Tab-separated table of C-alpha atoms in Angstrom:
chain	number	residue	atom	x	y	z
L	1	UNK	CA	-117.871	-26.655	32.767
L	2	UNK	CA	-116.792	-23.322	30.905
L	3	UNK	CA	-113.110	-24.110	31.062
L	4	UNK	CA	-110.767	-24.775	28.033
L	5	UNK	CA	-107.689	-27.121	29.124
L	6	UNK	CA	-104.738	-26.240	27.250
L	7	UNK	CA	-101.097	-28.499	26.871
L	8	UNK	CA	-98.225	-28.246	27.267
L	9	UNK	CA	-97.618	-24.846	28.523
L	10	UNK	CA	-94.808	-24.584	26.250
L	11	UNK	CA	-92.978	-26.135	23.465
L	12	UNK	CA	-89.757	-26.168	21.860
L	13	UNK	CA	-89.415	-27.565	18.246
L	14	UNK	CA	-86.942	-27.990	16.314
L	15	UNK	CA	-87.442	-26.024	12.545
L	16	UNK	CA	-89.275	-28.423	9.795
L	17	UNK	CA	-90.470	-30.301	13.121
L	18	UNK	CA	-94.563	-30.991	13.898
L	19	UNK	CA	-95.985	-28.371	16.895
L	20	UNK	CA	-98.341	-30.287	18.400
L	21	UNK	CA	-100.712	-28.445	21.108
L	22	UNK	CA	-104.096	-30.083	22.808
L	23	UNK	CA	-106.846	-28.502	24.357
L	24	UNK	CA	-109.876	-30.621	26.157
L	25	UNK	CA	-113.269	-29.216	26.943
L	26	UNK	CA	-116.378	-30.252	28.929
L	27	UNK	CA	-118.955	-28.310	27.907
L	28	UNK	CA	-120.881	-29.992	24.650
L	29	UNK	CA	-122.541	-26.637	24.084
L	30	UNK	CA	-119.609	-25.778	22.300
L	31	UNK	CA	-119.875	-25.773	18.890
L	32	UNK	CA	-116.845	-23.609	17.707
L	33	UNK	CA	-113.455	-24.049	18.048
L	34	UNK	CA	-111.060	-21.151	17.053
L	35	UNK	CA	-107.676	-21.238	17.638
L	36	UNK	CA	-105.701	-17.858	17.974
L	37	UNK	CA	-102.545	-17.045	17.290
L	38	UNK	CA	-100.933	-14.168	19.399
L	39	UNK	CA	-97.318	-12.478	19.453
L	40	UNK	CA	-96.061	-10.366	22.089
L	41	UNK	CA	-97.405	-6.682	21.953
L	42	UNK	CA	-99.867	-7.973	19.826
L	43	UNK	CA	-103.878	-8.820	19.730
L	44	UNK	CA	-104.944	-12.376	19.409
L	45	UNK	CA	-105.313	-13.435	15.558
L	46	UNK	CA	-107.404	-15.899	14.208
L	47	UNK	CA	-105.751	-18.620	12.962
L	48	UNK	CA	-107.712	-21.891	11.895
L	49	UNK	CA	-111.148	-22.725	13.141
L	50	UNK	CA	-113.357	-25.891	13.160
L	51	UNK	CA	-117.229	-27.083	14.146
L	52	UNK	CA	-117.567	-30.406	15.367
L	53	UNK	CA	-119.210	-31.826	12.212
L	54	UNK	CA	-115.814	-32.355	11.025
L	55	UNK	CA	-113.152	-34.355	12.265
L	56	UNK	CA	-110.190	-32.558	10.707
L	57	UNK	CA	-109.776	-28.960	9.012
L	58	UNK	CA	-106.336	-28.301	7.178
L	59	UNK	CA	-104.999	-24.691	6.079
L	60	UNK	CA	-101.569	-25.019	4.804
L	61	UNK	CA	-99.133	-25.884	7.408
L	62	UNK	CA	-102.093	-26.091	9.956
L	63	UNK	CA	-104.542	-28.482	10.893
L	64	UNK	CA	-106.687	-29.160	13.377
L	65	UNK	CA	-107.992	-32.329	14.676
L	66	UNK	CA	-111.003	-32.521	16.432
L	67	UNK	CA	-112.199	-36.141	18.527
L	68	UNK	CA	-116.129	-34.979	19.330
L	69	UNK	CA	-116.737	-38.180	21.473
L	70	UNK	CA	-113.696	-37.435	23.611
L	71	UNK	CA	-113.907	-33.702	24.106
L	72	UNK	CA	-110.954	-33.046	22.383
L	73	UNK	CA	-109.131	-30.501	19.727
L	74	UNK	CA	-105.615	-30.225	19.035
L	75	UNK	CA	-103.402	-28.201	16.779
L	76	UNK	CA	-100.533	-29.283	14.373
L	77	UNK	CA	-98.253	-27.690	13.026
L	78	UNK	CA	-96.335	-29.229	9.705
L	79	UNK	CA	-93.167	-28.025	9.015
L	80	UNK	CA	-92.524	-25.395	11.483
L	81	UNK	CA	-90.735	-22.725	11.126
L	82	UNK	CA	-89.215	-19.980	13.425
L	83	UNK	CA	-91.904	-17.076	12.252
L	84	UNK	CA	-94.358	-19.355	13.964
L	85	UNK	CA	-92.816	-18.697	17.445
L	86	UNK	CA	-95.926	-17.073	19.169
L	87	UNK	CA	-97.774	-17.917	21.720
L	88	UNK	CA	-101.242	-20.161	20.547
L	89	UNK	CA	-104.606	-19.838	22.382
L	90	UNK	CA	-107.102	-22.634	21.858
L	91	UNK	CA	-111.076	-21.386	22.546
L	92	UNK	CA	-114.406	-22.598	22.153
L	93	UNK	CA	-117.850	-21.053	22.356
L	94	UNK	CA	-121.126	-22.145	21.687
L	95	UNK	CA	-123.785	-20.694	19.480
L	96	UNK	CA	-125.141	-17.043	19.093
L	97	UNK	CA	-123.915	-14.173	20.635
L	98	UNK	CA	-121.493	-15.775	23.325
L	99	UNK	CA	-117.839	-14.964	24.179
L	100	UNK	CA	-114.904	-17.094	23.648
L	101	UNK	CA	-113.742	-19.548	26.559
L	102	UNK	CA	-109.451	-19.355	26.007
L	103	UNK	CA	-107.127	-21.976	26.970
L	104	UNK	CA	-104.207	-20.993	29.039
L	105	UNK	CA	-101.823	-20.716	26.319
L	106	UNK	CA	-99.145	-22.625	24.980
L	107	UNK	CA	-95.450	-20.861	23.994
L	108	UNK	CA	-94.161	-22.218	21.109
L	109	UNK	CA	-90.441	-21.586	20.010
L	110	UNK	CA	-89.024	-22.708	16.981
L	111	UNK	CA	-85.745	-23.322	16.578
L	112	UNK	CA	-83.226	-23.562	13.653
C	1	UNK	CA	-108.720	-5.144	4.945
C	2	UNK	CA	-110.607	-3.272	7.682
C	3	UNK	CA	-109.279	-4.384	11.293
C	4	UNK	CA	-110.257	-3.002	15.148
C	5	UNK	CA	-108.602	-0.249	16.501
C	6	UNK	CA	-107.490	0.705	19.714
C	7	UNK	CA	-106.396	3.791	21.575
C	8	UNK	CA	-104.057	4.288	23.187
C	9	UNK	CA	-101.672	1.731	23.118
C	10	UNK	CA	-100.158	2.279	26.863
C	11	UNK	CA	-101.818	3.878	29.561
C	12	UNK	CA	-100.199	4.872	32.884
C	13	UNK	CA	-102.238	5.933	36.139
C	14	UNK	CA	-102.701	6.329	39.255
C	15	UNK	CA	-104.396	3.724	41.908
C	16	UNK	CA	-107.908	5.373	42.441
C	17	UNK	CA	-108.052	7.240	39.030
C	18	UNK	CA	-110.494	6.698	36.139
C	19	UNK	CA	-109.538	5.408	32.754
C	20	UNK	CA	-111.333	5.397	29.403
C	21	UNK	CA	-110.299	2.498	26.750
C	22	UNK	CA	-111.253	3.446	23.561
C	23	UNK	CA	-112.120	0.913	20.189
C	24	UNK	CA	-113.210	1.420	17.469
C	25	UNK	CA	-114.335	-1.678	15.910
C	26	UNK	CA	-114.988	-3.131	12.360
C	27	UNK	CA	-117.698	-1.048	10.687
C	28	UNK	CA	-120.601	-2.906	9.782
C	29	UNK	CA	-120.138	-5.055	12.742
C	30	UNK	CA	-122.969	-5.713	15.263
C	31	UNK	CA	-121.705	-7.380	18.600
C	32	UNK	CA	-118.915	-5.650	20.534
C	33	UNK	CA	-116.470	-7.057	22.962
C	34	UNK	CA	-113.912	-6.540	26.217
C	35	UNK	CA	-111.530	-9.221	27.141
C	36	UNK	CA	-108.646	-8.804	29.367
C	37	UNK	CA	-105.212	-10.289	29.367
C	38	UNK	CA	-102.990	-10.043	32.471
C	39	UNK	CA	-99.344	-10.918	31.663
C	40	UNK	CA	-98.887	-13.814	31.373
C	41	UNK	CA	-102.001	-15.473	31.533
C	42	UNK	CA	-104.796	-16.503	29.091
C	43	UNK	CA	-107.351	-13.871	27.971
C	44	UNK	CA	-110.389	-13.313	29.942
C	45	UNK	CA	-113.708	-12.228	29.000
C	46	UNK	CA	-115.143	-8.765	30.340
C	47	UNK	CA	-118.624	-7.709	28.759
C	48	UNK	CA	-120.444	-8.072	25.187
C	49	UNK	CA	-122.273	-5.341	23.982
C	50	UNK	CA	-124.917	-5.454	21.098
C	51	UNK	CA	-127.788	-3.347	20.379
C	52	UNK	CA	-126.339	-0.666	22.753
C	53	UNK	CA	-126.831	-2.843	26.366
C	54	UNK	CA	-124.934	-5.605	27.741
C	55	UNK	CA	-125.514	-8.300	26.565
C	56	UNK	CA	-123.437	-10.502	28.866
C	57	UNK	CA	-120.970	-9.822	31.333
C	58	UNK	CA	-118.420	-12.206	34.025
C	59	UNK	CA	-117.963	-11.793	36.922
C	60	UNK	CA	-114.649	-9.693	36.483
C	61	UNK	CA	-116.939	-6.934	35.252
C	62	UNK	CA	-117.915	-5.502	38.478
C	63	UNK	CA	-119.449	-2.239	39.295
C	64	UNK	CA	-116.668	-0.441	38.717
C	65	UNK	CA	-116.789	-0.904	35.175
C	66	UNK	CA	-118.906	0.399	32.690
C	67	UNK	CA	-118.895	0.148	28.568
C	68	UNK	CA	-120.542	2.472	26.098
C	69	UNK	CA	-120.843	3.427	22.316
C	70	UNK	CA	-121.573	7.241	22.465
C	71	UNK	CA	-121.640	7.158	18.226
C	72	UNK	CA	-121.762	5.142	15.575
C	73	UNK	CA	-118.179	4.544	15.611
C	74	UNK	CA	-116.664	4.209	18.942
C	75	UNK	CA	-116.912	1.558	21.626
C	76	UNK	CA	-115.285	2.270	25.617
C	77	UNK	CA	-114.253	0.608	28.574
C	78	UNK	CA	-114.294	2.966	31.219
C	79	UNK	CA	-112.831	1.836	34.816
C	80	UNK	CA	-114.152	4.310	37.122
C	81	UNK	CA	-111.681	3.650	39.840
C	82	UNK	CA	-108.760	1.634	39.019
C	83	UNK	CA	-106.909	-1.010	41.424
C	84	UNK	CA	-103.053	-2.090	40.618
C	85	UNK	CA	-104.861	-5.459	39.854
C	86	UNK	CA	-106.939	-4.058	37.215
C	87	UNK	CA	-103.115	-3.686	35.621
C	88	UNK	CA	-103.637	-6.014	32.188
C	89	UNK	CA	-104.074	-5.648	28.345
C	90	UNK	CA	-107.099	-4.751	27.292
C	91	UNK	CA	-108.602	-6.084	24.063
C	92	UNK	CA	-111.021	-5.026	22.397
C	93	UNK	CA	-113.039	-7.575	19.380
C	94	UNK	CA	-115.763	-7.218	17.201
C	95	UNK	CA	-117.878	-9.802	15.294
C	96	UNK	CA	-120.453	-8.751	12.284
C	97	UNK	CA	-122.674	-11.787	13.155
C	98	UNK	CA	-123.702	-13.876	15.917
C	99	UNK	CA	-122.074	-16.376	14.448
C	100	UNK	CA	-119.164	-15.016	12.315
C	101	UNK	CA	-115.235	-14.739	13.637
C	102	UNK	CA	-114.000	-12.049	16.291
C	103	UNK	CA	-111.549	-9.842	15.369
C	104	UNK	CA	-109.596	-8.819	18.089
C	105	UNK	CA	-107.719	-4.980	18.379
C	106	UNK	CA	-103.792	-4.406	19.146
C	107	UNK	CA	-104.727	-4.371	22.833
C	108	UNK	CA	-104.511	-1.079	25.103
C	109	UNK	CA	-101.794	-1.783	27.959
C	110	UNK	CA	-103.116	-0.693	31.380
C	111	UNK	CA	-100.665	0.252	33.989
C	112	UNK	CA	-101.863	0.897	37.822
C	113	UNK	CA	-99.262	2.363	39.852
């Protein structure tokens, strides 16, 4: 019920490409949905976050896509480019003072 | 623009020793955080701290740890006896309300020989 499922594990794209990255969830307490960008030596870093009374949040180059009846958020990426090789946590929590639930991860590499 | 702090970066010790984690987190903020990371994995959460007690805690956070803010500024981990599987990187995150954005630290690298 608390887990985040995160795919793929990894991902290879090619520079100017679209990073896609899904996460699922079961519990509809959630109500926040931060993803968190994270490079190696490095804390987590907020990248783009959404609330399920919207179906799609854009910030530049990212978006997020979020499917309320199916449990579902997912991540793209426009244009990638090789500074966005990091690793990408998706995580949800619900209201008030709770902690985040984290995906597993997904290691993106973008290549030239 | 004000961000968490951690210190120190790397710690080495001994199976069986204590270990003290220090953050220092956004001023102003309220609620107070420990997650682990060991390598490789996703992050995990450890405790939450607001209004000086616990407010929640998982199951990682056994008796053998223990948090505290001894000032106005500071927030610690402490592992009072540490286990090679308590090797991981320790992150710290603060949030200034309930429901505002966490702001994670650099991360404190724990090594358990």
């Amino acid at each position: 019920q608390q887990q985040v499922k995160q795919s793929p594990q990894s991902l290879i794209v090619q520079k100017g490409g679209i990073s896609i990255i899904n996460c699922a969830y079961e519990n509809t307490a959630f109500d926040y949905f931060p993803w968190y960008q994270q490079f190696p030596g490095k804390g987590p870093a907020l990248l783009i976050a959404i609330r399920p009374d919207v179906s799609e949040k854009k910030e530049g180059r990212f978006t997020i896509s979020f499917n309320k009846s199916a449990k579902q958020f997912s991540l793209h990426i426009m244009d990638s480019q090789p500074g966005d090789s990091a690793t990408y946590f998706c995580a949800a929590r619900s209201s008030g003072n709770t902690p985040l639930v984290f995906g597993k991860g997904t290691r993106l590499s973008v290549i030239a | 623009e004000p961000e968490v702090t951690q210190t120190p970066s790397h710690q080495v010790t001994q199976m069986g020793q204590e270990v003290i984690l220090r953050c220092v987190p956004i001023s102003n903020h309220l609620y107070f955080y420990w997650y682990r990371q060991i390598l490789g994995q996703k992050v995990e959460f450890l405790v939450s701290f607001y209004n000086n007690e616990i407010s929640e805690k998982s199951e990682i956070f056994d008796d053998q740890f223990s948090v505290e803010r001894p000032d106005g500024s500071n927030f610690t981990l402490k592992i009072r006896s540490t286990k090679l599987e308590d090797s991981a990187m320790y992150f710290c995150a603060s949030r200034g309300t309930a429901g505002g954005e966490q702001f994670f630290g650099p991360g404190t690298r724990l090594t358990v020989l």
